[in-house]
Coordinates of C-alpha atoms in Angstrom, one line a residue:
X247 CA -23.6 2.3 2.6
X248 CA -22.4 5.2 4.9
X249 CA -19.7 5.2 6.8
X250 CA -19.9 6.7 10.1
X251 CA -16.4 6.5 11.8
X252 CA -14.6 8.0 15.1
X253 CA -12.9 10.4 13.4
X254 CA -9.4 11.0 14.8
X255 CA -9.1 14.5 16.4
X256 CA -6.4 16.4 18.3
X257 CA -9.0 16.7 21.5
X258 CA -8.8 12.7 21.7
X259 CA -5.3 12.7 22.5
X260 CA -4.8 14.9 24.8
X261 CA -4.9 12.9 27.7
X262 CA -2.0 13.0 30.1
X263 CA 0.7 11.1 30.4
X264 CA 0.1 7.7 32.6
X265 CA 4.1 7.0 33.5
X266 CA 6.1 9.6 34.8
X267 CA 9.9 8.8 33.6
X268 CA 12.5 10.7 34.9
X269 CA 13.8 13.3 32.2
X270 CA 16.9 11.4 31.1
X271 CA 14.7 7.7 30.6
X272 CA 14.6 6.2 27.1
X273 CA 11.0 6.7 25.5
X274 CA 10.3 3.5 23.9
X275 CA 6.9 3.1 21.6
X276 CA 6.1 -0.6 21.6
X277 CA 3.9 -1.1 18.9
X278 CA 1.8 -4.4 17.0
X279 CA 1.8 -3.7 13.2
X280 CA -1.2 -5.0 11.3
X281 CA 1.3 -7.9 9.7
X282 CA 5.1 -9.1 10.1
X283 CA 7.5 -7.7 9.1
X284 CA 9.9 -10.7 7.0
X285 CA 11.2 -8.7 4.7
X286 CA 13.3 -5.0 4.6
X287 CA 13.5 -4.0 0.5
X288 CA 10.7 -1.4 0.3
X289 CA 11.7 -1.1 -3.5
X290 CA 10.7 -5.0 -3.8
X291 CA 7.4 -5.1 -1.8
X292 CA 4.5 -3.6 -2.1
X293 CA 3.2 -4.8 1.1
X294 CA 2.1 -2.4 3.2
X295 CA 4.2 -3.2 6.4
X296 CA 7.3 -3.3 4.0
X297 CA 6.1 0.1 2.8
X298 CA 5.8 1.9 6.3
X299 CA 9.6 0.2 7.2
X300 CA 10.3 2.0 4.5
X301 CA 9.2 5.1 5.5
X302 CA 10.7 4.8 9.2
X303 CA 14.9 4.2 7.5
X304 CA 14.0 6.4 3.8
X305 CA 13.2 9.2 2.5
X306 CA 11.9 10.5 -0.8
X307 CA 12.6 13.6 -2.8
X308 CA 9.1 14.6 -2.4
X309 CA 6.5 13.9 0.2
X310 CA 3.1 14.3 -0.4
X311 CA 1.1 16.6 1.8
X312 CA -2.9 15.7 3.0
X313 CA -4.5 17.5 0.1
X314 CA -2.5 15.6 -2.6
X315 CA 0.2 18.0 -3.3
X316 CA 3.4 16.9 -3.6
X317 CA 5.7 19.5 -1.7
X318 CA 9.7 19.6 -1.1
X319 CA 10.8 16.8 1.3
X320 CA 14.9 16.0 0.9
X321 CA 15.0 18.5 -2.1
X322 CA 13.2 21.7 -3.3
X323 CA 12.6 21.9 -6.8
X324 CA 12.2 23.8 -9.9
X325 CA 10.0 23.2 -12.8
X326 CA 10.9 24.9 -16.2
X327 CA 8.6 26.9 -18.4
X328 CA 8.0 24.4 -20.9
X329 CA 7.5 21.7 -18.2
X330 CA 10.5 19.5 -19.8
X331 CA 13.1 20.2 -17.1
X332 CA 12.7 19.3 -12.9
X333 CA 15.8 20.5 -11.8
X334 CA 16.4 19.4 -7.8
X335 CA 18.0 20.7 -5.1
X336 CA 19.5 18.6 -1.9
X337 CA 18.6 20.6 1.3
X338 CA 21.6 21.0 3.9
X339 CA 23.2 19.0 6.2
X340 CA 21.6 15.6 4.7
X341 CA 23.8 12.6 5.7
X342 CA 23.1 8.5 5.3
X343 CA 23.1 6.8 8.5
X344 CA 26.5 6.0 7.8
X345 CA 27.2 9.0 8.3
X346 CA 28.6 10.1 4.6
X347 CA 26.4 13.0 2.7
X348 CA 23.8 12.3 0.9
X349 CA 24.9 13.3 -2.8
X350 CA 23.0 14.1 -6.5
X351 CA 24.8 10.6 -8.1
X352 CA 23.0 8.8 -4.8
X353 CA 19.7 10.1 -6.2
X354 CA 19.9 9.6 -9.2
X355 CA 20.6 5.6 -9.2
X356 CA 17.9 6.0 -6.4
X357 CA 15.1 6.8 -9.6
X358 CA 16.5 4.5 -11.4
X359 CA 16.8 1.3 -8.9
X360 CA 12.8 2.7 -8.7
X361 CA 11.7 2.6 -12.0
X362 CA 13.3 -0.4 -12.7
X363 CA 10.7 -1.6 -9.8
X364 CA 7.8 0.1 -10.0
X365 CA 5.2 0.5 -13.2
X366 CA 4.4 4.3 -12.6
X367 CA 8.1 4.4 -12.4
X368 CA 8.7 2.5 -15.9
X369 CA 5.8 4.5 -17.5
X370 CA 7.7 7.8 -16.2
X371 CA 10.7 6.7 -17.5
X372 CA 9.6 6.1 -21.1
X373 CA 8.9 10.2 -21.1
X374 CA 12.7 10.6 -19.6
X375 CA 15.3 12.0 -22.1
X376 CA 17.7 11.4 -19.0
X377 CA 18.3 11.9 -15.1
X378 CA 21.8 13.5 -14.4
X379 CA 23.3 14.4 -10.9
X380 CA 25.0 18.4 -12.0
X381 CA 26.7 18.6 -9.2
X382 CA 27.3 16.8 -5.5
X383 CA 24.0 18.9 -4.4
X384 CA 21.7 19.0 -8.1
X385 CA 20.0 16.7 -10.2
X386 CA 18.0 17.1 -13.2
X387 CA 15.8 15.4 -15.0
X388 CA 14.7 16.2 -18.7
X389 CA 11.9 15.1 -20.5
X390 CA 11.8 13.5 -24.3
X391 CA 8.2 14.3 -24.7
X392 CA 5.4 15.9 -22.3
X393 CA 4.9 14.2 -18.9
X394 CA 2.6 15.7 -16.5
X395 CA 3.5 13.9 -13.1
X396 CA 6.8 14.0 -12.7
X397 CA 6.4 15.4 -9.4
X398 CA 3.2 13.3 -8.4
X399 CA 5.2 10.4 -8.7
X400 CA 8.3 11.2 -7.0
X401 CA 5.8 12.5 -4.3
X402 CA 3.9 9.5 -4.0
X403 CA 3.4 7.3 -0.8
X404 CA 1.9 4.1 -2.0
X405 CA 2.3 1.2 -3.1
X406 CA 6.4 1.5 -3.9
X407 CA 7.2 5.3 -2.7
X408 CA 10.8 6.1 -4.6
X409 CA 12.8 5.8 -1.6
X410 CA 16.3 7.1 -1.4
X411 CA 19.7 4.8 -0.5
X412 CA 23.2 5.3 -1.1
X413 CA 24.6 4.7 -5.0
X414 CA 26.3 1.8 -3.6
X415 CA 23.1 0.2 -2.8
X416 CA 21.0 1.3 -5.2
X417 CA 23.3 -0.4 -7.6
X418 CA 22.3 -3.5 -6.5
X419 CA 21.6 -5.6 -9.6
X420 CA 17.7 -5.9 -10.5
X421 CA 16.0 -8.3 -8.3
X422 CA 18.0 -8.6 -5.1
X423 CA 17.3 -7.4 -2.2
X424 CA 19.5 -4.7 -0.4
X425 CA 21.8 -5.9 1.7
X426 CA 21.9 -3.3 4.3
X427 CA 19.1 -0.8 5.8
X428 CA 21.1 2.6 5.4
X429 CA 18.4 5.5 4.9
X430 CA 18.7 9.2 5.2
X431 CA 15.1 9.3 7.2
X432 CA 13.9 10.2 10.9
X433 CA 14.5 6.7 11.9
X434 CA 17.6 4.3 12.3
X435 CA 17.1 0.6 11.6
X436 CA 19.0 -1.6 14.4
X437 CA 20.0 -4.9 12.2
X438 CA 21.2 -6.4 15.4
X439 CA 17.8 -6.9 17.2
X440 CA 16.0 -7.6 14.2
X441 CA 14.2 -11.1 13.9
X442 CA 11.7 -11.4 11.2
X443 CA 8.5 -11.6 11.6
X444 CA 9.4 -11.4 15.3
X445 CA 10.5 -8.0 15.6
X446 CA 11.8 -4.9 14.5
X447 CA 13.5 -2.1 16.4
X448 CA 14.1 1.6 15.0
X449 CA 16.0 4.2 16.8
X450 CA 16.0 8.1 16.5
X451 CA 18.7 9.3 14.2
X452 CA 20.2 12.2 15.9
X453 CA 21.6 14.0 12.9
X454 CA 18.1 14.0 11.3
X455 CA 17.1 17.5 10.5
X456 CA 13.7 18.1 10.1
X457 CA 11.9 20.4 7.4
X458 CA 11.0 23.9 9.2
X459 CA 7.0 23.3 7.2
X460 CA 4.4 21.5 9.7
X461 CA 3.9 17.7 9.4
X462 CA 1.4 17.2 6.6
X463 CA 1.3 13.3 5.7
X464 CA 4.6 12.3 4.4
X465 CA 5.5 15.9 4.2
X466 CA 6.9 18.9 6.0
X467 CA 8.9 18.5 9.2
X468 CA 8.9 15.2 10.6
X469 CA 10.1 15.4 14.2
X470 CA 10.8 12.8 15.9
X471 CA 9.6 12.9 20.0
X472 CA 10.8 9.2 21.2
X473 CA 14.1 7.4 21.4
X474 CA 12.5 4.2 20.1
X475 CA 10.3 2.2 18.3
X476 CA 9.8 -1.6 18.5
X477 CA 7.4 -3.4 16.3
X478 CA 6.4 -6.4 18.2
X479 CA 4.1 -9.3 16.1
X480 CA 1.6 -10.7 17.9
X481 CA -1.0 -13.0 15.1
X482 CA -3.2 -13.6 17.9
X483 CA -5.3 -10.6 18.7
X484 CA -6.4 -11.2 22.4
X485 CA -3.1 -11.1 22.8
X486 CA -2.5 -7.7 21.9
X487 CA -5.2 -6.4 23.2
X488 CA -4.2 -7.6 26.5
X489 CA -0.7 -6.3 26.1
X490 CA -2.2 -3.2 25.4
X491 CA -4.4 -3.1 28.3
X492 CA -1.8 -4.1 30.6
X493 CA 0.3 -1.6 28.8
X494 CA 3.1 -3.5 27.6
X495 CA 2.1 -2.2 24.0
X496 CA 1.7 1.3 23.3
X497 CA -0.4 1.5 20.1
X498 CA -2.1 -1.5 18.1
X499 CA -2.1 -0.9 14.0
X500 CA -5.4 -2.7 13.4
X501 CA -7.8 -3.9 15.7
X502 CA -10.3 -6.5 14.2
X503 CA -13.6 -4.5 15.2
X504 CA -15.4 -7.3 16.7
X505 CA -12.6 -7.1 19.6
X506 CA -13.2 -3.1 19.6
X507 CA -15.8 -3.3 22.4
X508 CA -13.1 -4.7 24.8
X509 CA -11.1 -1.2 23.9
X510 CA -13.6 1.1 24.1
X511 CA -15.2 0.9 27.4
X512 CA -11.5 1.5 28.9
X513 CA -10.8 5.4 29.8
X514 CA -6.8 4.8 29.1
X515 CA -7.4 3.4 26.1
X516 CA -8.4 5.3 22.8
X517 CA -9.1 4.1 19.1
X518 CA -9.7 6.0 16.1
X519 CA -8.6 5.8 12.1
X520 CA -5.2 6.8 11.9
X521 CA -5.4 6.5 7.9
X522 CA -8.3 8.1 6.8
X523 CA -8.5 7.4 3.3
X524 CA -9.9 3.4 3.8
X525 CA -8.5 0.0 2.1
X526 CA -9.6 -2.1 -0.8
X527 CA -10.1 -5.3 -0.5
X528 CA -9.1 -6.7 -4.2
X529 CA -9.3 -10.9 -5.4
X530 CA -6.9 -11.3 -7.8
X531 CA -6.8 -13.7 -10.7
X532 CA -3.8 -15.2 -11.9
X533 CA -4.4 -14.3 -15.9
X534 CA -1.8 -16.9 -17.5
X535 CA -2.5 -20.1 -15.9
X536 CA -6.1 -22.4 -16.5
X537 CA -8.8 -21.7 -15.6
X538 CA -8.6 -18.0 -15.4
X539 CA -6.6 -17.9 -18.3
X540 CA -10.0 -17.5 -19.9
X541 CA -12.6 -14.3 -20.0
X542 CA -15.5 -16.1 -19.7
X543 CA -14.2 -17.9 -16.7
X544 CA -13.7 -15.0 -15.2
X545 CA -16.6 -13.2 -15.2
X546 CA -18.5 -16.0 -13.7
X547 CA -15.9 -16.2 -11.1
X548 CA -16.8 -12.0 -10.9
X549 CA -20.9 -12.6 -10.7
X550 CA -20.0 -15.2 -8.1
X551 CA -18.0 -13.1 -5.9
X552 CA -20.3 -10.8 -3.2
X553 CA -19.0 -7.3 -1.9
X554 CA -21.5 -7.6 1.2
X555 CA -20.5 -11.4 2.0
X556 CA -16.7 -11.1 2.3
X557 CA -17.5 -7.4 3.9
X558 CA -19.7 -9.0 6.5
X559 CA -17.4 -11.9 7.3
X560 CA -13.8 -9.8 7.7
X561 CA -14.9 -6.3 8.9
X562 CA -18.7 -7.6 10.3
X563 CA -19.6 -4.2 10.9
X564 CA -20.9 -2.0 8.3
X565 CA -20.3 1.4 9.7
X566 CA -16.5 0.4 9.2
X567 CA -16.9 -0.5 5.3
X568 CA -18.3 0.7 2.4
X569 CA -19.4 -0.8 -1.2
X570 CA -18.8 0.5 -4.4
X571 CA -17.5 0.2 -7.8
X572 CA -15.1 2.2 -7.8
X573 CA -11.5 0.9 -8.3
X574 CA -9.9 3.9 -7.3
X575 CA -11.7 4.0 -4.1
X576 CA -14.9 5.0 -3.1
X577 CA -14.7 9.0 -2.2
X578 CA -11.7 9.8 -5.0
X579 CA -12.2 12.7 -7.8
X580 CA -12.0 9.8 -10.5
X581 CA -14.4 7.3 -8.7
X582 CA -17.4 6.4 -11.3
X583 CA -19.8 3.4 -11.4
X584 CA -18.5 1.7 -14.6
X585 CA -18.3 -1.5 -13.9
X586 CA -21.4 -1.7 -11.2
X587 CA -23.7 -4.5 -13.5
X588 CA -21.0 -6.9 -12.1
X589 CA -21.7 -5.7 -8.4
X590 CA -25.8 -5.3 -8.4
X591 CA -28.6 -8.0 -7.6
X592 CA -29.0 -10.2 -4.8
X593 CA -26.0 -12.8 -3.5
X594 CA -28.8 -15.9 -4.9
X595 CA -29.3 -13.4 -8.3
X596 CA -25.4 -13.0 -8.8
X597 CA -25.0 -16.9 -8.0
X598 CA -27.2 -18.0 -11.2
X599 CA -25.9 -15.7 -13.4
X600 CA -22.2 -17.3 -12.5
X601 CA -23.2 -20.6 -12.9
X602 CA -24.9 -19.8 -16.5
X603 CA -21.8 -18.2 -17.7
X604 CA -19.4 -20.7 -16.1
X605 CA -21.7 -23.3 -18.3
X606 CA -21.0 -21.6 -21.2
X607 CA -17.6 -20.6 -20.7
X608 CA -16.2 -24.3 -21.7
X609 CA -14.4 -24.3 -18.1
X610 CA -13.3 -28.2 -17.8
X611 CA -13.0 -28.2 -13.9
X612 CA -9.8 -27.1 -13.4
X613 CA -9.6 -26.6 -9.7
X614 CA -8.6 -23.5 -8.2
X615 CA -5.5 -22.8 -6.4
X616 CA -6.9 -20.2 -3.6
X617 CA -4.3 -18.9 -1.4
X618 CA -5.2 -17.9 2.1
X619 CA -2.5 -16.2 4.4
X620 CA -3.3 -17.3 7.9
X621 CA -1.1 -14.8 9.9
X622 CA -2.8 -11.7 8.4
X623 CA -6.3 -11.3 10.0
X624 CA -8.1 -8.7 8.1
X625 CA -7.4 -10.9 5.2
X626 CA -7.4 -14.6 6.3
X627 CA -11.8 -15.3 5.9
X628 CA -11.8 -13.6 2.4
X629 CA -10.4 -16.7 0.7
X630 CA -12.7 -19.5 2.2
X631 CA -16.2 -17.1 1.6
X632 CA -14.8 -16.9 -1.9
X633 CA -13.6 -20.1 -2.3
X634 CA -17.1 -21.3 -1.1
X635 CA -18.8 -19.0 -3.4
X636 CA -17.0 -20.8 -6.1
X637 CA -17.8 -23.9 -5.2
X638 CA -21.3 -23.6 -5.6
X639 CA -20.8 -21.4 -8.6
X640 CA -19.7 -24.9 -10.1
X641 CA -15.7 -24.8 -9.8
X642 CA -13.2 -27.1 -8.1
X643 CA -11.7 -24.8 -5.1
X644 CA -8.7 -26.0 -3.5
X645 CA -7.6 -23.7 -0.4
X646 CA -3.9 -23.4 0.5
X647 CA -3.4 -22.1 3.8
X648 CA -0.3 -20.1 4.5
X649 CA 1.5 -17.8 6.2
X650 CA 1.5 -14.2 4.6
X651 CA 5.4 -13.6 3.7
X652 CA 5.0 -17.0 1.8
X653 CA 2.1 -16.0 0.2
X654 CA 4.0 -12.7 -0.9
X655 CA 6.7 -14.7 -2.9
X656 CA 4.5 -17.3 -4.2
X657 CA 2.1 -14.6 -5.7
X658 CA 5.6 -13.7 -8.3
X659 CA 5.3 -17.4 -9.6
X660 CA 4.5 -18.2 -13.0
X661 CA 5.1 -21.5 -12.6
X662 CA 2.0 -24.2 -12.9
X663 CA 0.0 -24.7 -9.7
X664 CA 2.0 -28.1 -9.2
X665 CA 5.3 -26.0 -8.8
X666 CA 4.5 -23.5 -7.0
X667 CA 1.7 -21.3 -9.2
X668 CA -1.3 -20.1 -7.5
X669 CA -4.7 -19.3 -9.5
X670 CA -6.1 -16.6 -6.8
X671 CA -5.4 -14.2 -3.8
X672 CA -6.6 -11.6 -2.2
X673 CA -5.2 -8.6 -0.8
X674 CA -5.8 -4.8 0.0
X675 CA -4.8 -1.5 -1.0
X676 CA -4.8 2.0 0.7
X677 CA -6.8 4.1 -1.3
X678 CA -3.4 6.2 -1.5
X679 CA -1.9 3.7 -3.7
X680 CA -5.1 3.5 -6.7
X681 CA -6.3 6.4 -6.8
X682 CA -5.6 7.0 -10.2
X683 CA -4.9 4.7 -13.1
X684 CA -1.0 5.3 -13.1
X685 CA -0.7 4.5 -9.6
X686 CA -3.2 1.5 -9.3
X687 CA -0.6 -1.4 -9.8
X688 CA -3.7 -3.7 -11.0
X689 CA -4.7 -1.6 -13.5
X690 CA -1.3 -2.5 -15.5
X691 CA -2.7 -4.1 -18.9
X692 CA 0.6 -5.0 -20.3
X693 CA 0.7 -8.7 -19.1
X694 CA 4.6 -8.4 -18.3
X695 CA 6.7 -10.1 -16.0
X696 CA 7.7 -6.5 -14.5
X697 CA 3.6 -6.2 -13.9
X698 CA 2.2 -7.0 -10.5
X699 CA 0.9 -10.6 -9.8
X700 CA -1.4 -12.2 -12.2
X701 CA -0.8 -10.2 -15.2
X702 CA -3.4 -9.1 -17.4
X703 CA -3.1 -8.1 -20.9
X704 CA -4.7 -5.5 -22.3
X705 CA -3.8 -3.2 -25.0
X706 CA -7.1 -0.6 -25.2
X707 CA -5.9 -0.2 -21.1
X708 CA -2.4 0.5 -22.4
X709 CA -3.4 2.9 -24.6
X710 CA -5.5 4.6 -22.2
X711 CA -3.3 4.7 -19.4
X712 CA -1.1 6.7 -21.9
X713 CA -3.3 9.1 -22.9
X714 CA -3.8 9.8 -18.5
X715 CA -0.8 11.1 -18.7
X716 CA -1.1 13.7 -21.0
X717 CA -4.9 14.2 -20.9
X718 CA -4.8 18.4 -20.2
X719 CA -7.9 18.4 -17.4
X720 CA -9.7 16.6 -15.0
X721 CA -12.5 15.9 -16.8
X722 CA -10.7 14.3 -19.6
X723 CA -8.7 12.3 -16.9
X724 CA -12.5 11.0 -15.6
X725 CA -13.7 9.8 -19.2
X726 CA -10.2 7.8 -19.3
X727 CA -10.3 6.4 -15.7
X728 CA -14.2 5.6 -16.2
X729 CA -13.2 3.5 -19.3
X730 CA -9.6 1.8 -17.9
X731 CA -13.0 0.7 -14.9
X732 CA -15.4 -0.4 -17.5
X733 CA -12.2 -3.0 -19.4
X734 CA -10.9 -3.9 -15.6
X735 CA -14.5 -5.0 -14.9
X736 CA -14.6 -6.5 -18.4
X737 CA -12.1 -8.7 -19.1
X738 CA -12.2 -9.6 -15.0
X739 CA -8.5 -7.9 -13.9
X740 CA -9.5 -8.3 -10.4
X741 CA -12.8 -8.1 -7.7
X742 CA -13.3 -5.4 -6.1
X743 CA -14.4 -6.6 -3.1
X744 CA -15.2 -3.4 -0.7
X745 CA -13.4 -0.7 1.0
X746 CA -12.8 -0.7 4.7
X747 CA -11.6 1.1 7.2
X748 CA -8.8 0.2 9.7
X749 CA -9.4 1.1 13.5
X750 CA -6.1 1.6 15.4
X751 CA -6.3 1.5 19.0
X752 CA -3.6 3.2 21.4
X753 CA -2.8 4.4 25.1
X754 CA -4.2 7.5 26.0
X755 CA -0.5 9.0 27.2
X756 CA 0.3 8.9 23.7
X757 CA -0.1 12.3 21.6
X758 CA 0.1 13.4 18.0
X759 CA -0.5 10.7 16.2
X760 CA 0.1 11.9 12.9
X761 CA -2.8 11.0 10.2
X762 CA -1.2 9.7 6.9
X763 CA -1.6 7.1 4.0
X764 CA -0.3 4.5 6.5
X765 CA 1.2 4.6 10.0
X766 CA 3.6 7.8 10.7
X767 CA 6.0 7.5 13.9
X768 CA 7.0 11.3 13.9
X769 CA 5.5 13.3 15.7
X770 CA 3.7 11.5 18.2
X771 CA 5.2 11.4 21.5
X772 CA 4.9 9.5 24.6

């Protein structure tokens, strides 16, 4: 299905500026995110709102520009000749929002609070001989044995970026959250106005100093151009649309597109796709508890599942969303259609061929536990279309309706449904964040706790995730990816239920809105 989006140009915001403000006003950008923001740990959340927090109050070693490359961000950086040593280099003048400097030792507990967190992170590390700080302003990092994206990773935006905090934080033992938001990044987090899932207010650090290189995604220099930034959550749409109309709200994350008509017919507003790259809508099962605990369970639950039905009932309109097999996303280098026989035929086709193999697969009517976040629109129909589907596949579907920062922390039980377990969710990914099997957090085979929610094993996967990482071109790295798809398909690690693209809408005195794997603040200015 092609997708025929407003692509976001330069030329569309260039309007002028609506308010005139005298030269010494505050510039504030008021601004509805696509979800609340409840929680601050971007080492702890893969959640996309938790992620672009993140990337207002952090900073990585590495950003990563808009044609993939990962490029010097708080360090420049040095590769050796046998590829076994990354030696880095802190760039002047960086300083915590504390105001002490940032230092080597900070870094390196940094990497390790990351890996610790993050399965690209642990696979990387099981290549690492060791990470050393060599001084307040150098750290290095050896290799055991060859490792190929050292600097891909440290680079990479999505879905747990390998943010930067002081050594005193980053030593926070495994599993808790950080206790205080102290970044080196463009923004400052003010603690004192923030109310979860209310609000959240950033203000411009004034000892940030940018990188001389343009803005290029998460790299080069990001320059801030306003004094503030206050996330405001509004779960009913109207809502913000009014507020933005009104002008009480400068920019709107995500606008569900059967709203965008209200938008688009006014001359002060504009909309466009801030993140180019498109979201995946994923169903995940929860691999240890009944009934998806079994294969053949799954793959009925797979035939009964529809790309086009849960696309038509969240986005509606097809130009905005796309189908494919694909896990790494539909336009990527590695995308392939292993895995398609589980996508093709008719909804009523697909629907027969569930309820054949649910008959077969011994499945004893254990009901499904389907939670649905209620707070989170672009997610919140998925659930009942599936759970639905289900039902006249042949299985028992209860639907627990929820609010989306509990269905976060319920998704990292492994208890039974009765004490708090869960049998099925669904989320999305930026394509930024799957594009290739080290990345793509669902793709983890090794059924361990440290694995994201619902925990598949698999140990062909394992073995050929390895191999990724070493395998010397592109075109060995497809054959690999196109298998990892076929298993994931196989043994049901999760439905891929479409790619879609988010519409952002904003007042036409804003400018430079920086395009990005997710949301950017720098840049634009008001």
């Amino acid at each position: 299905m092609t997708l025929r989006l407003k692509t976001f140009g330069i030329a569309a915001l260039l309007a002028g500026s609506l308010h005139a403000f005298p030269a010494f006003a505050e510039t504030t950008l008021n601004v509805v995110m696509q979800a609340p923001l409840r929680t601050l740990d971007p080492i702890l959340s893969t959640a996309q709102i938790v992620r672009t927090h993140g990337f207002m109050v952090f900073e990585t070693l590495l950003g990563m520009d808009a044609k993939y490359n990962p490029q010097p961000q708080m360090a420049d950086y040095t590769v050796s000749a046998d590829k076994m040593t990354y030696t880095f280099t802190l760039r002047d003048g960086l300083k915590w929002h504390d105001g002490t400097p940032v230092k080597a030792e900070d870094c390196v507990a940094s990497i390790k609070r990351w890996a610790a967190n993050d399965g690209a992170g642990r696979t990387m590390m099981t290549y690492v001989a060791s990470v050393e700080a060599t001084s307040d302003k150098q750290l290095v990092i050896k290799l055991a044995k060859p490792f190929g994206q050292v600097l891909e990773l440290l680079a990479k935006p999505s879905p747990v970026p390998p943010f930067m905090m002081p050594k005193r934080l980053a030593e926070t033992p495994a599993g808790q959250q950080v206790t205080e938001m102290i970044g080196s990044g463009p923004f400052k987090f003010v603690a004192d106005q923030y109310r979860p899932g209310d609000q959240a207010v950033y203000v411009k650090n004034s000892d940030y100093n940018p990188r001389p290189e343009p803005m290029s995604w998460t790299a080069g220099g990001k320059v801030v151009n306003v004094d503030k930034v206050v996330w405001k959550a509004m779960p009913d749409m109207q809502t913000s649309i009014n507020a933005l109309q009104s002008g009480d709200v400068d920019l709107i994350e995500q606008v569900t597109i059967d709203l965008l008509p209200l938008l688009t017919a006014n001359d002060e507003i504009k909309t466009g796709a801030i993140n180019a790259l498109g979201s995946q809508v994923t169903g995940r099962f929860n691999h240890r508890l009944p009934p998806f605990d079994n294969p053949k369970v799954r793959q009925a639950a797979m035939y009964a599942l529809d790309q086009d039905q849960l696309m038509q009932t969240a986005i509606g309109d097809s130009q905005y969303y796309k189908l494919c097999a694909s896990v790494y996303g539909c336009d990527v280098p590695l995308a392939s259609d292993a895995g398609s026989e589980y996508l093709k035929g008719s909804a009523k086709e697909r629907l027969a061929k569930a309820k054949e193999l649910l008959k077969a697969s011994g499945y004893d009517g254990t009901p499904v536990l389907m939670m649905q976040p209620t707070d989170l629109t672009i997610l919140s129909t998925q659930p009942i279309v599936a759970a639905e589907r289900l039902r006249e596949a042949g299985f028992k579907v209860d639907v627990a309706a929820m609010d989306w920062a509990t269905l976060q922390s319920r998704k990292n039980s492994t208890q039974p449904v009765a004490q708090g377990g869960w049998n099925m969710l669904f989320t999305y990914w930026g394509v930024s964040g799957i594009w290739n099997p080290t990345v793509h957090a669902l793709l983890d085979g090794s059924g361990s706790d440290t694995a994201w929610s619902g925990w598949p094993r698999s140990a062909r996967v394992e073995e050929l995730r390895s191999a990724y990482l070493t395998a010397p071109t592109l075109d060995e790295q497809k054959k690999i990816a196109k298998e990892i798809q076929q298993i994931a398909y196989d043994e049901g690690f999760y439905f891929n239920a479409g790619e879609f693209q988010s519409v952002a809408a904003w007042r036409a005195n804003l400018k430079n809105l920086q395009p990005g794997p997710l949301t950017l603040f720098w840049g634009v200015s008001k």
